PDB file of C-alpha atoms in Angstrom:
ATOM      1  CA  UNK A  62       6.409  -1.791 -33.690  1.00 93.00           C
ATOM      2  CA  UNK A  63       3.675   0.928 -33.060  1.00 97.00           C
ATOM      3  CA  UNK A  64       4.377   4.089 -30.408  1.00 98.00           C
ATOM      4  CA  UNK A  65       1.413   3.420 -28.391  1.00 98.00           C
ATOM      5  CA  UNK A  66       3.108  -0.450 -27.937  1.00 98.00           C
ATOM      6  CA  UNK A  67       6.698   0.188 -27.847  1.00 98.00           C
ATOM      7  CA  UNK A  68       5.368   2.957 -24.585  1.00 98.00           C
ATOM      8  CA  UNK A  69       3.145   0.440 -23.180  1.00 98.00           C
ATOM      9  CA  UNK A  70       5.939  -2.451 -23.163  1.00 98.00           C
ATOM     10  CA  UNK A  71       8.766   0.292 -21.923  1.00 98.00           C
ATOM     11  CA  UNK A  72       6.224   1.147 -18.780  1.00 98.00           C
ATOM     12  CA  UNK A  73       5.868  -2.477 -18.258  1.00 98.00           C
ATOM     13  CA  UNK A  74       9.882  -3.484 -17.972  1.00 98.00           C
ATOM     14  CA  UNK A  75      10.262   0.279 -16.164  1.00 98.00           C
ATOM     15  CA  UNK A  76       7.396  -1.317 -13.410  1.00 98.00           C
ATOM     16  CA  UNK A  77       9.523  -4.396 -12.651  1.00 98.00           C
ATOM     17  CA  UNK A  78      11.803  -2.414 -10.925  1.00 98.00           C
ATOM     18  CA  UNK A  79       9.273  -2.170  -8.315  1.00 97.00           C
ATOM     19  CA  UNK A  80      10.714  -5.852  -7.490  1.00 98.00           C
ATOM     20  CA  UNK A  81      13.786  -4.467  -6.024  1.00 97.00           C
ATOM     21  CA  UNK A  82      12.272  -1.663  -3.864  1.00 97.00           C
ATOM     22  CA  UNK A  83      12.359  -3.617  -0.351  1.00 96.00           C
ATOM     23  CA  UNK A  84      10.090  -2.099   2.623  1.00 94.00           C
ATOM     24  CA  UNK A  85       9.943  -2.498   6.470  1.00 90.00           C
ATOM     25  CA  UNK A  86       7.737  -5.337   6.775  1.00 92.00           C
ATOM     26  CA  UNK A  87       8.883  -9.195   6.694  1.00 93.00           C
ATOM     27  CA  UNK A  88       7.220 -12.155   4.504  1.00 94.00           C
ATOM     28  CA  UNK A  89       5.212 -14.326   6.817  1.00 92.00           C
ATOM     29  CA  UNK A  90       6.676 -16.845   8.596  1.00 84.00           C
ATOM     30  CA  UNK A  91       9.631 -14.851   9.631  1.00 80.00           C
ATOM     31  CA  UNK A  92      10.812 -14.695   5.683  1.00 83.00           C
ATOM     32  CA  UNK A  93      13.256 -11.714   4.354  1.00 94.00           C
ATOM     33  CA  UNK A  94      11.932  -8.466   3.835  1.00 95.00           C
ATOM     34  CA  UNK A  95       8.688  -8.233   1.011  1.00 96.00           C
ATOM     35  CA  UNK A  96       9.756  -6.153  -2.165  1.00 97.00           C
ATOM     36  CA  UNK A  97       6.910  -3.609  -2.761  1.00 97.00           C
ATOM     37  CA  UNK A  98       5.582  -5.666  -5.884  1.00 98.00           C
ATOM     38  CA  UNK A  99       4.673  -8.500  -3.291  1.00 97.00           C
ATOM     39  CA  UNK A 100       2.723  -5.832  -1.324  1.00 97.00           C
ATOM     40  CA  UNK A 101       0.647  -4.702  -4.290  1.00 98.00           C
ATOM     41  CA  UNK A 102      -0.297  -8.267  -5.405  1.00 98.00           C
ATOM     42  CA  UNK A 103      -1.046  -9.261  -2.280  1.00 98.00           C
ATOM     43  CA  UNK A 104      -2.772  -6.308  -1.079  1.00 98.00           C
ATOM     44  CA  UNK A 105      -4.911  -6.720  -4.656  1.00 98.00           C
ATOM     45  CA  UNK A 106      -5.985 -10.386  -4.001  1.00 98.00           C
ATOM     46  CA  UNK A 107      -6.691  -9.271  -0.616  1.00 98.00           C
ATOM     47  CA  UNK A 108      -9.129  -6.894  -1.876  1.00 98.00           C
ATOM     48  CA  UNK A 109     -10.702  -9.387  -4.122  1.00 98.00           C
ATOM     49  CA  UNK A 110     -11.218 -11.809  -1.611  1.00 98.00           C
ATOM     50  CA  UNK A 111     -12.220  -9.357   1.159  1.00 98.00           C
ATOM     51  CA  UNK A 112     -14.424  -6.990  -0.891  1.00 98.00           C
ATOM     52  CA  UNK A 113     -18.076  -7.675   1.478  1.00 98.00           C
ATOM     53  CA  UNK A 114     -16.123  -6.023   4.004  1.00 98.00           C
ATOM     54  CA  UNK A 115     -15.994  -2.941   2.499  1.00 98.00           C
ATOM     55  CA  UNK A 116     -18.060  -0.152   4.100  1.00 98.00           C
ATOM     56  CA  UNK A 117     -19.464   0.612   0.753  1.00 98.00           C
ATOM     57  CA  UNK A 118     -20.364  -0.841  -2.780  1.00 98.00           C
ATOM     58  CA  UNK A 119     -17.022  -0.710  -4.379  1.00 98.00           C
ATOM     59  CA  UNK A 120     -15.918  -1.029  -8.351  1.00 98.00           C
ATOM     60  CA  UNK A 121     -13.467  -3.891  -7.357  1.00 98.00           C
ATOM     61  CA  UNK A 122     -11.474  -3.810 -10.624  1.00 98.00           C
ATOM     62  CA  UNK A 123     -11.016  -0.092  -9.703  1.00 98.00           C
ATOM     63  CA  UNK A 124      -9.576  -0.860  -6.181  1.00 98.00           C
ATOM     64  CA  UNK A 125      -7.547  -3.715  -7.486  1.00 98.00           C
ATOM     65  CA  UNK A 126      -6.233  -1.464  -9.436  1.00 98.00           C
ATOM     66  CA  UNK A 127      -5.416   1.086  -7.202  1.00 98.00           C
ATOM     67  CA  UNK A 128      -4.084  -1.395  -5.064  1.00 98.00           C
ATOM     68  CA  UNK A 129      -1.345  -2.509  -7.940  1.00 98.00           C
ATOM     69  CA  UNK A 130       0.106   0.843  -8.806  1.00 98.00           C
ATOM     70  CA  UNK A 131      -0.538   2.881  -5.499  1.00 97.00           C
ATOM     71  CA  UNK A 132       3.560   2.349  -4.555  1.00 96.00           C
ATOM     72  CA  UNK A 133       5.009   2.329  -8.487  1.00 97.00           C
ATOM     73  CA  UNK A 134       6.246   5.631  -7.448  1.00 97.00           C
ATOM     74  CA  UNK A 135       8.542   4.493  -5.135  1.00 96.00           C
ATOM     75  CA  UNK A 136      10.851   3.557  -7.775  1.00 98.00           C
ATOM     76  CA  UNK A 137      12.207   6.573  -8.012  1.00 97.00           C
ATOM     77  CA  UNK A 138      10.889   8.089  -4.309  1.00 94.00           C
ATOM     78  CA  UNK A 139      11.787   5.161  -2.553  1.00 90.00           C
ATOM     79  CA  UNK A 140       9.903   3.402   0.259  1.00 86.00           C
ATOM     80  CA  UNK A 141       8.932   5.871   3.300  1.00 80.00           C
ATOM     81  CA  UNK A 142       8.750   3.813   6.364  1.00 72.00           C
ATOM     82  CA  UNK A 143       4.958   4.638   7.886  1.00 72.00           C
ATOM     83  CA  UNK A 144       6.204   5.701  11.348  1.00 69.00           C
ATOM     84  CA  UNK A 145       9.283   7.610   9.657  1.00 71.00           C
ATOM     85  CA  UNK A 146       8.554  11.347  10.340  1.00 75.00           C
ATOM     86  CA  UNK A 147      11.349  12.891   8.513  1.00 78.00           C
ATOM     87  CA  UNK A 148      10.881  10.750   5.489  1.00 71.00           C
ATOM     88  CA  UNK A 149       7.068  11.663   6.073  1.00 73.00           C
ATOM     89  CA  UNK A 150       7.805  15.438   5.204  1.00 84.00           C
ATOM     90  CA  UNK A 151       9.190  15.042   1.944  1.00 88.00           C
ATOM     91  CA  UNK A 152       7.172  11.755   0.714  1.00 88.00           C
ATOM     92  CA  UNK A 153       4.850  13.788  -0.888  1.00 89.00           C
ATOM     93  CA  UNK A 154       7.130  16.046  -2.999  1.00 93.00           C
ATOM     94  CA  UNK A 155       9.310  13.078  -3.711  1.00 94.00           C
ATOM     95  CA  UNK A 156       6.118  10.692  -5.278  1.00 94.00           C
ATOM     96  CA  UNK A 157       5.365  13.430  -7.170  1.00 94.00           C
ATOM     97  CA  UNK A 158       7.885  13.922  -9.310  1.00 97.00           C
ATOM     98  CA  UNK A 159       8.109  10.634  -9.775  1.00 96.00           C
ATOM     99  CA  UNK A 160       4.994   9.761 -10.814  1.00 97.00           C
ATOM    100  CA  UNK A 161       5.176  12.499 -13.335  1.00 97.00           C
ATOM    101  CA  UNK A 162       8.167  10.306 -14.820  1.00 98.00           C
ATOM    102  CA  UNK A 163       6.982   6.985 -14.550  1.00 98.00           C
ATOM    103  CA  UNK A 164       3.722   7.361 -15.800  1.00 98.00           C
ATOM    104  CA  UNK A 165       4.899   9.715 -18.450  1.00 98.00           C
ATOM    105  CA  UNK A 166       6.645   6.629 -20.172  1.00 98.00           C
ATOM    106  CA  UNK A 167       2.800   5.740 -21.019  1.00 98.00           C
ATOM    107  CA  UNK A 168       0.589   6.755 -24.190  1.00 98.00           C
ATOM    108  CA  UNK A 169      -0.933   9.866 -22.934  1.00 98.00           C
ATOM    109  CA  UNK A 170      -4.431   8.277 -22.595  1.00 98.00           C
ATOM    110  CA  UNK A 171      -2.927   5.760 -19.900  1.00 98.00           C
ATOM    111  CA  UNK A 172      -0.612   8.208 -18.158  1.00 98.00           C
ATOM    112  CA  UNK A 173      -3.588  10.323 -17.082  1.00 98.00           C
ATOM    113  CA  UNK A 174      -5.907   7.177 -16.080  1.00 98.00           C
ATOM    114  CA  UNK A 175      -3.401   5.682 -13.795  1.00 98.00           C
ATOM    115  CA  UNK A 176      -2.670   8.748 -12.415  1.00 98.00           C
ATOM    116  CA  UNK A 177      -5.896   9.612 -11.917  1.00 98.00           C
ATOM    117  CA  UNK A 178      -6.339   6.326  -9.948  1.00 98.00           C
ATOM    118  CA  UNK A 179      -3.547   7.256  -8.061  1.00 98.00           C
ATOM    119  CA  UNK A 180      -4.080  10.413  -7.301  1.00 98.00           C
ATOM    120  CA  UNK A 181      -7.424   8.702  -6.023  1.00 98.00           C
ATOM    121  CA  UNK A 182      -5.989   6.386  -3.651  1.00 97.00           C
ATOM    122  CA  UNK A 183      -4.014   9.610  -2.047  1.00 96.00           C
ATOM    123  CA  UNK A 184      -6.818  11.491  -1.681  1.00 96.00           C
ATOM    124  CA  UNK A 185      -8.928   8.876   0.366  1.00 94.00           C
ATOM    125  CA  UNK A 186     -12.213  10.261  -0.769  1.00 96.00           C
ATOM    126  CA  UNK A 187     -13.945   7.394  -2.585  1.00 98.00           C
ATOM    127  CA  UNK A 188     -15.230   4.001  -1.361  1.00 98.00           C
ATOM    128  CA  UNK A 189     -12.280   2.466  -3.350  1.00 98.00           C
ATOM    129  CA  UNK A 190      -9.687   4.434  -2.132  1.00 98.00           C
ATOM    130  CA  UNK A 191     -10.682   3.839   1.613  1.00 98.00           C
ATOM    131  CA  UNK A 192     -11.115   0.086   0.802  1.00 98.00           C
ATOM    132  CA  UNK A 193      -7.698   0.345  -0.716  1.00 98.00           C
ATOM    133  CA  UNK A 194      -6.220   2.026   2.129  1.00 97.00           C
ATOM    134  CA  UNK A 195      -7.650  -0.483   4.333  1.00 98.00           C
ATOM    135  CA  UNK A 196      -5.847  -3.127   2.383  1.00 98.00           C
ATOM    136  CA  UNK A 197      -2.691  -1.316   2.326  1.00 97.00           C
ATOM    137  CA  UNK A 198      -3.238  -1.440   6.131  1.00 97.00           C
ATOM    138  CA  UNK A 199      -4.001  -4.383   6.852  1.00 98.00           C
ATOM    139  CA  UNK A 200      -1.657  -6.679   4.449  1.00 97.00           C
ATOM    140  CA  UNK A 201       1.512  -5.731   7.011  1.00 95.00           C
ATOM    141  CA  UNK A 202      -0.601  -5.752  10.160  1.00 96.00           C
ATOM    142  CA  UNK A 203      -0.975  -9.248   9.085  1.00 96.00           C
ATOM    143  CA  UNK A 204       2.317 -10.062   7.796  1.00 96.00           C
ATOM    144  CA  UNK A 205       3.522  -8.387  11.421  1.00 94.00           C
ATOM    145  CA  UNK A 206       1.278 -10.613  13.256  1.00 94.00           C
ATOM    146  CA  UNK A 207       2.669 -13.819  11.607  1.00 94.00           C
ATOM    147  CA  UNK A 208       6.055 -12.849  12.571  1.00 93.00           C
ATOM    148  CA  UNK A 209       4.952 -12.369  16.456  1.00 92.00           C
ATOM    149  CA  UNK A 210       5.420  -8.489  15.872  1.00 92.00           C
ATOM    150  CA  UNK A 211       9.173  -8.441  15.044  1.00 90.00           C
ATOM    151  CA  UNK A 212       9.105  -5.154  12.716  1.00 90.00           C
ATOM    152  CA  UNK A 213       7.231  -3.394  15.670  1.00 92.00           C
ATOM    153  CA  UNK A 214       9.654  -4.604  18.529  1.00 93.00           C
ATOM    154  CA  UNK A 215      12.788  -3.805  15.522  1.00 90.00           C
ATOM    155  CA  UNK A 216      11.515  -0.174  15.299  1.00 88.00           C
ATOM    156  CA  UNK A 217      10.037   0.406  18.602  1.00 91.00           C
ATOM    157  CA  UNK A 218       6.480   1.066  17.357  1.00 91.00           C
ATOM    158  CA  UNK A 219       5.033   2.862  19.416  1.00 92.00           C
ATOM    159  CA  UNK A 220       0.364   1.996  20.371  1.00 93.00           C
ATOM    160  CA  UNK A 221      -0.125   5.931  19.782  1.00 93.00           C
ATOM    161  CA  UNK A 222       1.676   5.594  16.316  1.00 91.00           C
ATOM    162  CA  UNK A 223      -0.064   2.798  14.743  1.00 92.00           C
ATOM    163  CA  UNK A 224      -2.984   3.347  16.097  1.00 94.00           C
ATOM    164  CA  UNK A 225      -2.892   6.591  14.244  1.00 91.00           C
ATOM    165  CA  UNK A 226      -2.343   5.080  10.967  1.00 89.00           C
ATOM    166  CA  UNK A 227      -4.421   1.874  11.487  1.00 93.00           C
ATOM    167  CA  UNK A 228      -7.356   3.835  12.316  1.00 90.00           C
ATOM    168  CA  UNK A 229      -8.211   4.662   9.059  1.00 91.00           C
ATOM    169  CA  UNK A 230      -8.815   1.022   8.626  1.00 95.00           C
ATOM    170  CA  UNK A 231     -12.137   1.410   9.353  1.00 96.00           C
ATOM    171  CA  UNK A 232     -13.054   4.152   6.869  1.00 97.00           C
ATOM    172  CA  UNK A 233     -12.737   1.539   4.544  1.00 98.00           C
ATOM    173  CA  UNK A 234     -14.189  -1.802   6.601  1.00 98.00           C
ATOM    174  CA  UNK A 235     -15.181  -1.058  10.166  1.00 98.00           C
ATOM    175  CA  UNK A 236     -15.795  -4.765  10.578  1.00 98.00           C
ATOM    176  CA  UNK A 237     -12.065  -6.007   9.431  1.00 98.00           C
ATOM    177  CA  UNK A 238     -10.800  -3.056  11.703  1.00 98.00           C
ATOM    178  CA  UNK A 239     -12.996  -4.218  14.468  1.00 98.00           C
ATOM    179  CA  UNK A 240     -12.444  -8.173  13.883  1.00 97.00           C
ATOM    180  CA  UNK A 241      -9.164  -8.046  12.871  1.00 98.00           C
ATOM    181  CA  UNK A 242      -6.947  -4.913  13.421  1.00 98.00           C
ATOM    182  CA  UNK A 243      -8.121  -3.960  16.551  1.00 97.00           C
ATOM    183  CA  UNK A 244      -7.580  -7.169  18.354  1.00 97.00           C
ATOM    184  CA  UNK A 245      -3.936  -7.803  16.523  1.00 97.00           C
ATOM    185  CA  UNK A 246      -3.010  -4.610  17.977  1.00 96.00           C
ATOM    186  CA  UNK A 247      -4.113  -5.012  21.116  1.00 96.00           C
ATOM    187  CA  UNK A 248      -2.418  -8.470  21.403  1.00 96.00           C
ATOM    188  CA  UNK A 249       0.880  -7.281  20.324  1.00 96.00           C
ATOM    189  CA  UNK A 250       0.822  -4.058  22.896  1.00 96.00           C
ATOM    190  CA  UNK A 251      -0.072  -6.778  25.910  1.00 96.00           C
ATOM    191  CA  UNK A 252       2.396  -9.202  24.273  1.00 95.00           C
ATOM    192  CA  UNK A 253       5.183  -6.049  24.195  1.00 95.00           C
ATOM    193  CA  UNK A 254       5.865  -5.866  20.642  1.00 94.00           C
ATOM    194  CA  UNK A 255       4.068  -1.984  20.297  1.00 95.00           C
ATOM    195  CA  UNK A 256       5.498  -0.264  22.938  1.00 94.00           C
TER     196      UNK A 256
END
């Protein structure tokens, strides 16, 4: 076997450990936590099927893309819950040096595209990085709402919080932030599931 395919294959079995990094959020329907390989599928057919809400033209391969790999890192950094503010202050530092592993398993023309791509979808300055964003926003709103807001009321969300982070919904698709995240959110304060 080749270098280039014995490096490509390696980074594919290394990326299935993504399957056992669990997160915060519950499967619909009240299911068992999602693993963050769930997230990035669904978060990529999400974007597929969603894309004419996007505030801009986007490349959708690109965000589908960006939308698949954007939490690979965690297999080393782990998953940072979004409302946890310690975690928060070494997240950065922590993805870093693991992407730097990760995608270093890859022929050097791949390592530097994917990180490129994700070093795109940190930096939330292109039309498919805020679409991707919005994605990686809304998949656990939803997932949240079809559990009547169980991982809010578990970790005492509070409205200022996600507000905060589900604002930037709309710098990516003011309509599915308007039609969609807003209302959830409101629902679920009146309901008391954000506090």
């Amino acid at each position: 076997m080749d270098e280039r395919l014995k490096k490509q294959l390696e980074f594919s079995l290394e990326i299935d450990k993504e399957k056992n990094v669990f997160r915060q959020t519950s499967l619909s329907g009240h299911g068992r936590k999602e693993n963050d390989a769930e997230h990035a599928w669904h978060m990529a057919i999400m974007a597929y099927l969603l894309k004419e809400y996007s505030n801009e033209p986007i490349d959708i391969a690109k965000t589908m893309l960006m939308c698949l790999i954007h939490d690979v890192v965690e297999i080393d950094a782990g998953d940072t819950y979004a409302y946890d503010e310690e975690g928060l202050k070494t997240q950065k530092e922590r993805e870093d040096k693991a992407k730097e592993r990760i995608f270093s398993i890859l022929p050097e023309d791949q390592k530097k595209e994917l990180i490129s791509l994700f070093d795109e979808f940190e930096a939330y300055e292109t039309p498919e990085s805020r679409f991707a964003h919005a994605m990686d926003n809304l998949q656990p709103l939803l997932l949240n709402e079809s559990n009547d807001g169980g991982d809010w009321r578990e970790h005492k969300a509070t409205a200022d919080k996600v507000y905060g982070r589900q604002k930037k919904t709309k710098l990516g698709s003011e309509k599915l932030y308007e039609e969609v995240t807003d209302k959830i959110l409101k629902k679920n304060i009146k309901n008391g599931n954000i506090l």
